[in-house]
Amino acid sequence: MELRHLRYLVAVAEEGTVTAAAARLHVAQPGVSAQLRQLERELGEPLLVRSAQGVALTEAGTAVLPFAHAALAAVEGARLAVDELKGLVRGRVVVGMAPSLAATDLPELLAEFRAAHPRVEVVLREGTSAELLSGLVGGTVDLAWVGVAEELPAGIESRTVTDQVLVAVGRAGPVELADLVRGPVMCMAAGSGPRAAFDLACARAGLRPTVAFEAGDPLLLARLAARGLGVAVLPAGAVRAAGLELEPAPIVPEMRSRILLAWRGAGPNGPAARALIARAARS
């Protein structure tokens, strides 16, 4: 059994046809078919069911596939370990960002990183802060900018980028939280840091607010509030960024939302992820 046999099996399973797998691997289709038949002879079981519509894994193929993935991952890990010892950095790193945090210096950071490490594949992923934190814990995200109101999950380390107070846009202030939630309010989407801070403060005060409108873009909420369409609860920095001639009202008690650069503290980060985390933590 050779690594190329396993690589071909994985490609066919993921692509659904031998033709598509051959194109992905830049190998002639007859070569892929011949190698797969050789693998089947060696294992003594058919791994694929072939039809005019494509191919599907047999029961034996389904059983073998996880081991094929593991073997290929182990080989790639060995290559990365040697590259790291040589002072090289290559591989893949997944970077996450919540939609409401687009104003950070991520483009500049990634441009500098790409110039220093052109062999690294950088994958950008957008999601709510809650989704990205879950990705960090699960190992599908290496580094993320997130907004949080409470403690981070166990095993996640971070650096604070900003720590902002939440304000009410569309009300004269200061305004008590209990008075604010007597009417409908506009908030950031569930899963975001500012929304988590607002929901936590309301829960602690025994309040049940009516959220009339929620959005991932704080600038949209600020503009809606400025046109008199409701009261928006937003980070003070987002109100300033909107450039509106509008004085936000302080909310009592004070609520704060932090933007953090977060990563797994003891997770299996490869050399590419570690290099980007080190660069980002210095910026």
Short mmCIF file of C-alpha atoms in Angstrom, two decimals:
data_model
loop_
_atom_site.label_atom_id
_atom_site.label_comp_id
_atom_site.label_asym_id
_atom_site.label_seq_id
_atom_site.Cartn_x
_atom_site.Cartn_y
_atom_site.Cartn_z
CA MET A 1 0.00 0.00 0.00
CA GLU A 2 1.38 3.39 -0.99
CA LEU A 3 0.43 6.89 0.03
CA ARG A 4 -0.77 7.72 -3.47
CA HIS A 5 -3.35 4.92 -3.17
CA LEU A 6 -4.79 6.59 -0.08
CA ARG A 7 -4.59 10.04 -1.66
CA TYR A 8 -6.55 8.83 -4.68
CA LEU A 9 -9.17 7.15 -2.49
CA VAL A 10 -9.72 10.35 -0.49
CA ALA A 11 -9.95 12.47 -3.64
CA VAL A 12 -12.51 10.15 -5.28
CA ALA A 13 -14.58 9.99 -2.08
CA GLU A 14 -14.63 13.80 -1.83
CA GLU A 15 -15.17 14.55 -5.53
CA GLY A 16 -17.70 11.81 -6.27
CA THR A 17 -16.22 10.79 -9.63
CA VAL A 18 -12.90 9.43 -10.82
CA THR A 19 -12.80 12.11 -13.52
CA ALA A 20 -13.11 14.97 -11.02
CA ALA A 21 -10.59 13.35 -8.69
CA ALA A 22 -8.09 12.92 -11.54
CA ALA A 23 -8.49 16.60 -12.49
CA ARG A 24 -7.94 17.66 -8.89
CA LEU A 25 -4.83 15.49 -8.59
CA HIS A 26 -3.51 16.42 -12.06
CA VAL A 27 -3.28 12.72 -12.93
CA ALA A 28 -4.70 10.87 -15.93
CA GLN A 29 -8.04 9.20 -15.18
CA PRO A 30 -6.88 5.67 -16.16
CA GLY A 31 -3.98 6.01 -13.73
CA VAL A 32 -6.32 6.84 -10.84
CA SER A 33 -8.60 3.91 -11.69
CA ALA A 34 -5.67 1.50 -11.96
CA GLN A 35 -4.23 2.57 -8.59
CA LEU A 36 -7.58 2.20 -6.88
CA ARG A 37 -8.05 -1.30 -8.30
CA GLN A 38 -4.58 -2.17 -7.03
CA LEU A 39 -5.54 -0.92 -3.54
CA GLU A 40 -8.71 -3.02 -3.66
CA ARG A 41 -6.72 -6.13 -4.63
CA GLU A 42 -4.30 -5.54 -1.77
CA LEU A 43 -7.09 -5.16 0.77
CA GLY A 44 -9.13 -7.99 -0.70
CA GLU A 45 -12.36 -5.99 -0.77
CA PRO A 46 -14.01 -3.57 -3.22
CA LEU A 47 -13.84 -0.03 -1.86
CA LEU A 48 -15.97 1.72 -4.48
CA VAL A 49 -19.21 1.05 -6.28
CA ARG A 50 -18.87 2.35 -9.84
CA SER A 51 -21.86 3.47 -11.92
CA ALA A 52 -22.67 5.83 -14.77
CA GLN A 53 -23.52 8.51 -12.19
CA GLY A 54 -20.15 8.28 -10.43
CA VAL A 55 -18.74 6.30 -7.55
CA ALA A 56 -19.77 5.65 -3.96
CA LEU A 57 -17.93 4.06 -1.07
CA THR A 58 -18.72 0.49 -0.14
CA GLU A 59 -18.91 -0.53 3.50
CA ALA A 60 -15.23 -1.45 3.34
CA GLY A 61 -14.40 1.87 1.66
CA THR A 62 -16.24 3.77 4.39
CA ALA A 63 -14.26 1.85 7.02
CA VAL A 64 -10.91 2.56 5.31
CA LEU A 65 -11.49 6.26 4.61
CA PRO A 66 -10.80 7.61 8.15
CA PHE A 67 -7.50 5.73 8.23
CA ALA A 68 -6.58 7.18 4.84
CA HIS A 69 -7.26 10.68 6.16
CA ALA A 70 -5.22 9.99 9.29
CA ALA A 71 -2.27 8.59 7.33
CA LEU A 72 -2.16 11.56 4.96
CA ALA A 73 -2.47 14.00 7.88
CA ALA A 74 0.39 12.27 9.68
CA VAL A 75 2.64 12.58 6.63
CA GLU A 76 1.78 16.26 6.26
CA GLY A 77 2.46 16.78 9.97
CA ALA A 78 5.88 15.18 9.61
CA ARG A 79 6.71 17.49 6.69
CA LEU A 80 5.60 20.54 8.67
CA ALA A 81 7.66 19.46 11.70
CA VAL A 82 10.80 19.17 9.56
CA ASP A 83 10.11 22.51 7.89
CA GLU A 84 9.75 24.12 11.29
CA LEU A 85 13.08 22.72 12.40
CA LYS A 86 14.65 24.15 9.25
CA GLY A 87 13.19 27.58 10.03
CA LEU A 88 10.67 27.36 7.18
CA VAL A 89 6.97 28.08 7.59
CA ARG A 90 4.37 26.56 5.34
CA GLY A 91 0.97 24.98 5.72
CA ARG A 92 -2.52 26.33 6.31
CA VAL A 93 -4.01 28.68 8.88
CA VAL A 94 -7.70 29.48 9.40
CA VAL A 95 -8.46 33.03 10.57
CA GLY A 96 -11.90 34.00 11.90
CA MET A 97 -13.59 37.35 12.32
CA ALA A 98 -17.05 38.43 13.45
CA PRO A 99 -18.84 40.59 10.82
CA SER A 100 -19.10 43.52 13.24
CA LEU A 101 -15.30 43.68 13.65
CA ALA A 102 -14.39 44.46 10.03
CA ALA A 103 -12.74 47.73 11.09
CA THR A 104 -9.77 45.96 12.69
CA ASP A 105 -6.32 45.94 11.09
CA LEU A 106 -6.71 42.39 9.76
CA PRO A 107 -5.99 43.26 6.08
CA GLU A 108 -2.67 44.91 6.98
CA LEU A 109 -1.69 42.03 9.26
CA LEU A 110 -2.43 39.39 6.63
CA ALA A 111 -0.62 41.35 3.91
CA GLU A 112 2.51 41.52 6.09
CA PHE A 113 2.22 37.82 6.96
CA ARG A 114 1.79 36.78 3.33
CA ALA A 115 4.87 38.79 2.34
CA ALA A 116 6.92 37.07 5.05
CA HIS A 117 5.48 33.57 4.48
CA PRO A 118 4.29 33.22 0.87
CA ARG A 119 4.01 29.42 1.13
CA VAL A 120 1.27 29.57 3.78
CA GLU A 121 -2.36 29.20 2.71
CA VAL A 122 -4.53 31.62 4.70
CA VAL A 123 -8.26 30.83 4.92
CA LEU A 124 -10.64 33.55 6.15
CA ARG A 125 -13.83 32.55 7.93
CA GLU A 126 -16.66 34.84 9.03
CA GLY A 127 -19.08 34.00 11.83
CA THR A 128 -20.53 35.22 15.08
CA SER A 129 -18.21 35.44 18.04
CA ALA A 130 -19.90 32.42 19.58
CA GLU A 131 -19.38 30.37 16.40
CA LEU A 132 -15.72 31.37 16.14
CA LEU A 133 -15.01 30.55 19.78
CA SER A 134 -16.58 27.15 19.19
CA GLY A 135 -14.30 26.75 16.16
CA LEU A 136 -11.25 27.61 18.26
CA VAL A 137 -12.19 25.02 20.86
CA GLY A 138 -12.92 22.41 18.19
CA GLY A 139 -9.73 23.05 16.24
CA THR A 140 -11.37 24.26 13.00
CA VAL A 141 -10.21 27.87 13.57
CA ASP A 142 -6.62 28.79 14.53
CA LEU A 143 -6.96 32.49 15.34
CA ALA A 144 -9.98 34.78 15.64
CA TRP A 145 -11.05 38.31 16.48
CA VAL A 146 -14.14 38.02 18.67
CA GLY A 147 -16.35 40.19 20.83
CA VAL A 148 -17.02 38.82 24.32
CA ALA A 149 -18.79 39.81 27.51
CA GLU A 150 -17.93 36.89 29.79
CA GLU A 151 -15.03 34.54 30.44
CA LEU A 152 -13.51 32.65 27.53
CA PRO A 153 -13.86 28.86 27.22
CA ALA A 154 -11.20 26.78 28.94
CA GLY A 155 -8.01 26.46 26.94
CA ILE A 156 -8.45 29.69 24.97
CA GLU A 157 -5.87 32.43 25.38
CA SER A 158 -6.34 36.02 24.25
CA ARG A 159 -5.10 39.57 23.99
CA THR A 160 -7.50 42.48 24.49
CA VAL A 161 -7.78 44.68 21.41
CA THR A 162 -10.43 47.07 22.71
CA ASP A 163 -12.67 47.31 25.76
CA GLN A 164 -15.70 49.47 25.02
CA VAL A 165 -18.71 50.69 26.94
CA LEU A 166 -22.17 50.16 25.43
CA VAL A 167 -24.29 53.25 24.84
CA ALA A 168 -27.86 54.01 23.76
CA VAL A 169 -28.25 55.74 20.40
CA GLY A 170 -31.55 57.57 19.99
CA ARG A 171 -32.18 58.44 23.65
CA ALA A 172 -31.11 61.40 25.74
CA GLY A 173 -29.16 60.25 28.73
CA PRO A 174 -28.00 59.01 31.05
CA VAL A 175 -30.68 56.31 30.85
CA GLU A 176 -31.42 53.50 33.28
CA LEU A 177 -31.37 50.03 31.73
CA ALA A 178 -34.81 49.29 33.21
CA ASP A 179 -36.22 52.40 31.50
CA LEU A 180 -34.44 51.61 28.24
CA VAL A 181 -36.00 48.16 27.87
CA ARG A 182 -39.53 49.37 28.53
CA GLY A 183 -39.69 50.07 24.81
CA PRO A 184 -38.36 48.09 21.86
CA VAL A 185 -34.62 48.29 21.27
CA MET A 186 -32.27 47.50 18.38
CA CYS A 187 -29.27 45.32 19.12
CA MET A 188 -26.37 43.49 17.55
CA ALA A 189 -27.15 39.95 16.39
CA ALA A 190 -27.21 37.10 18.87
CA GLY A 191 -23.78 35.52 19.25
CA SER A 192 -21.95 38.86 19.10
CA GLY A 193 -20.02 40.30 22.04
CA PRO A 194 -22.13 43.47 22.47
CA ARG A 195 -25.35 41.45 22.35
CA ALA A 196 -23.98 39.02 24.92
CA ALA A 197 -23.11 41.94 27.23
CA PHE A 198 -26.60 43.43 26.83
CA ASP A 199 -28.37 40.09 27.38
CA LEU A 200 -26.21 39.34 30.43
CA ALA A 201 -26.96 42.73 32.03
CA CYS A 202 -30.69 42.29 31.43
CA ALA A 203 -30.66 38.77 32.87
CA ARG A 204 -28.83 39.93 35.99
CA ALA A 205 -31.40 42.71 36.47
CA GLY A 206 -34.34 40.37 35.86
CA LEU A 207 -35.36 42.28 32.73
CA ARG A 208 -36.84 40.87 29.53
CA PRO A 209 -36.19 43.33 26.71
CA THR A 210 -38.12 43.42 23.45
CA VAL A 211 -35.62 43.39 20.58
CA ALA A 212 -37.39 44.98 17.64
CA PHE A 213 -34.50 44.64 15.19
CA GLU A 214 -31.08 43.01 15.21
CA ALA A 215 -28.22 43.16 12.71
CA GLY A 216 -24.60 42.16 12.38
CA ASP A 217 -23.56 45.63 11.18
CA PRO A 218 -23.39 48.21 14.01
CA LEU A 219 -23.19 51.09 11.52
CA LEU A 220 -26.60 50.13 10.11
CA LEU A 221 -28.13 50.16 13.58
CA ALA A 222 -26.57 53.55 14.34
CA ARG A 223 -28.00 55.04 11.14
CA LEU A 224 -31.45 53.59 11.83
CA ALA A 225 -31.39 55.09 15.33
CA ALA A 226 -30.25 58.44 13.93
CA ARG A 227 -33.33 58.49 11.67
CA GLY A 228 -35.59 57.98 14.67
CA LEU A 229 -36.49 54.35 13.93
CA GLY A 230 -35.63 53.08 17.39
CA VAL A 231 -33.05 53.02 20.17
CA ALA A 232 -29.88 51.08 19.42
CA VAL A 233 -27.55 49.57 22.03
CA LEU A 234 -24.06 49.71 20.56
CA PRO A 235 -20.36 49.93 21.46
CA ALA A 236 -19.30 53.57 21.75
CA GLY A 237 -16.59 53.03 19.11
CA ALA A 238 -19.15 51.92 16.54
CA VAL A 239 -21.13 55.13 17.08
CA ARG A 240 -18.01 57.23 16.54
CA ALA A 241 -17.17 55.25 13.40
CA ALA A 242 -20.62 55.96 11.99
CA GLY A 243 -19.75 59.70 11.91
CA LEU A 244 -23.24 60.76 12.95
CA GLU A 245 -24.09 64.10 14.54
CA LEU A 246 -25.71 62.34 17.43
CA GLU A 247 -24.80 62.24 21.11
CA PRO A 248 -25.14 58.70 22.50
CA ALA A 249 -26.53 58.26 26.00
CA PRO A 250 -24.67 56.45 28.79
CA ILE A 251 -26.54 53.41 30.13
CA VAL A 252 -26.78 52.74 33.88
CA PRO A 253 -25.50 50.31 35.05
CA GLU A 254 -22.53 50.37 32.72
CA MET A 255 -22.14 47.50 30.25
CA ARG A 256 -18.87 46.68 28.49
CA SER A 257 -17.91 44.53 25.53
CA ARG A 258 -14.34 43.47 24.74
CA ILE A 259 -12.82 42.70 21.37
CA LEU A 260 -10.21 39.99 21.79
CA LEU A 261 -7.63 38.32 19.62
CA ALA A 262 -8.10 34.68 20.66
CA TRP A 263 -6.34 31.37 19.99
CA ARG A 264 -6.00 27.89 21.48
CA GLY A 265 -3.44 27.92 24.23
CA ALA A 266 -2.39 24.27 24.09
CA GLY A 267 -4.06 23.14 20.87
CA PRO A 268 -2.33 21.41 17.94
CA ASN A 269 -1.48 24.64 16.09
CA GLY A 270 0.90 24.06 13.20
CA PRO A 271 3.94 26.26 12.54
CA ALA A 272 1.94 28.52 10.20
CA ALA A 273 -0.70 29.21 12.83
CA ARG A 274 1.92 29.77 15.52
CA ALA A 275 3.77 32.24 13.30
CA LEU A 276 0.60 34.23 12.58
CA ILE A 277 -0.47 34.20 16.23
CA ALA A 278 2.94 35.52 17.29
CA ARG A 279 2.81 38.29 14.68
CA ALA A 280 -0.77 39.25 15.55
CA ALA A 281 -0.06 39.29 19.30
CA ARG A 282 2.80 41.76 18.70
CA SER A 283 0.71 44.15 16.61
#
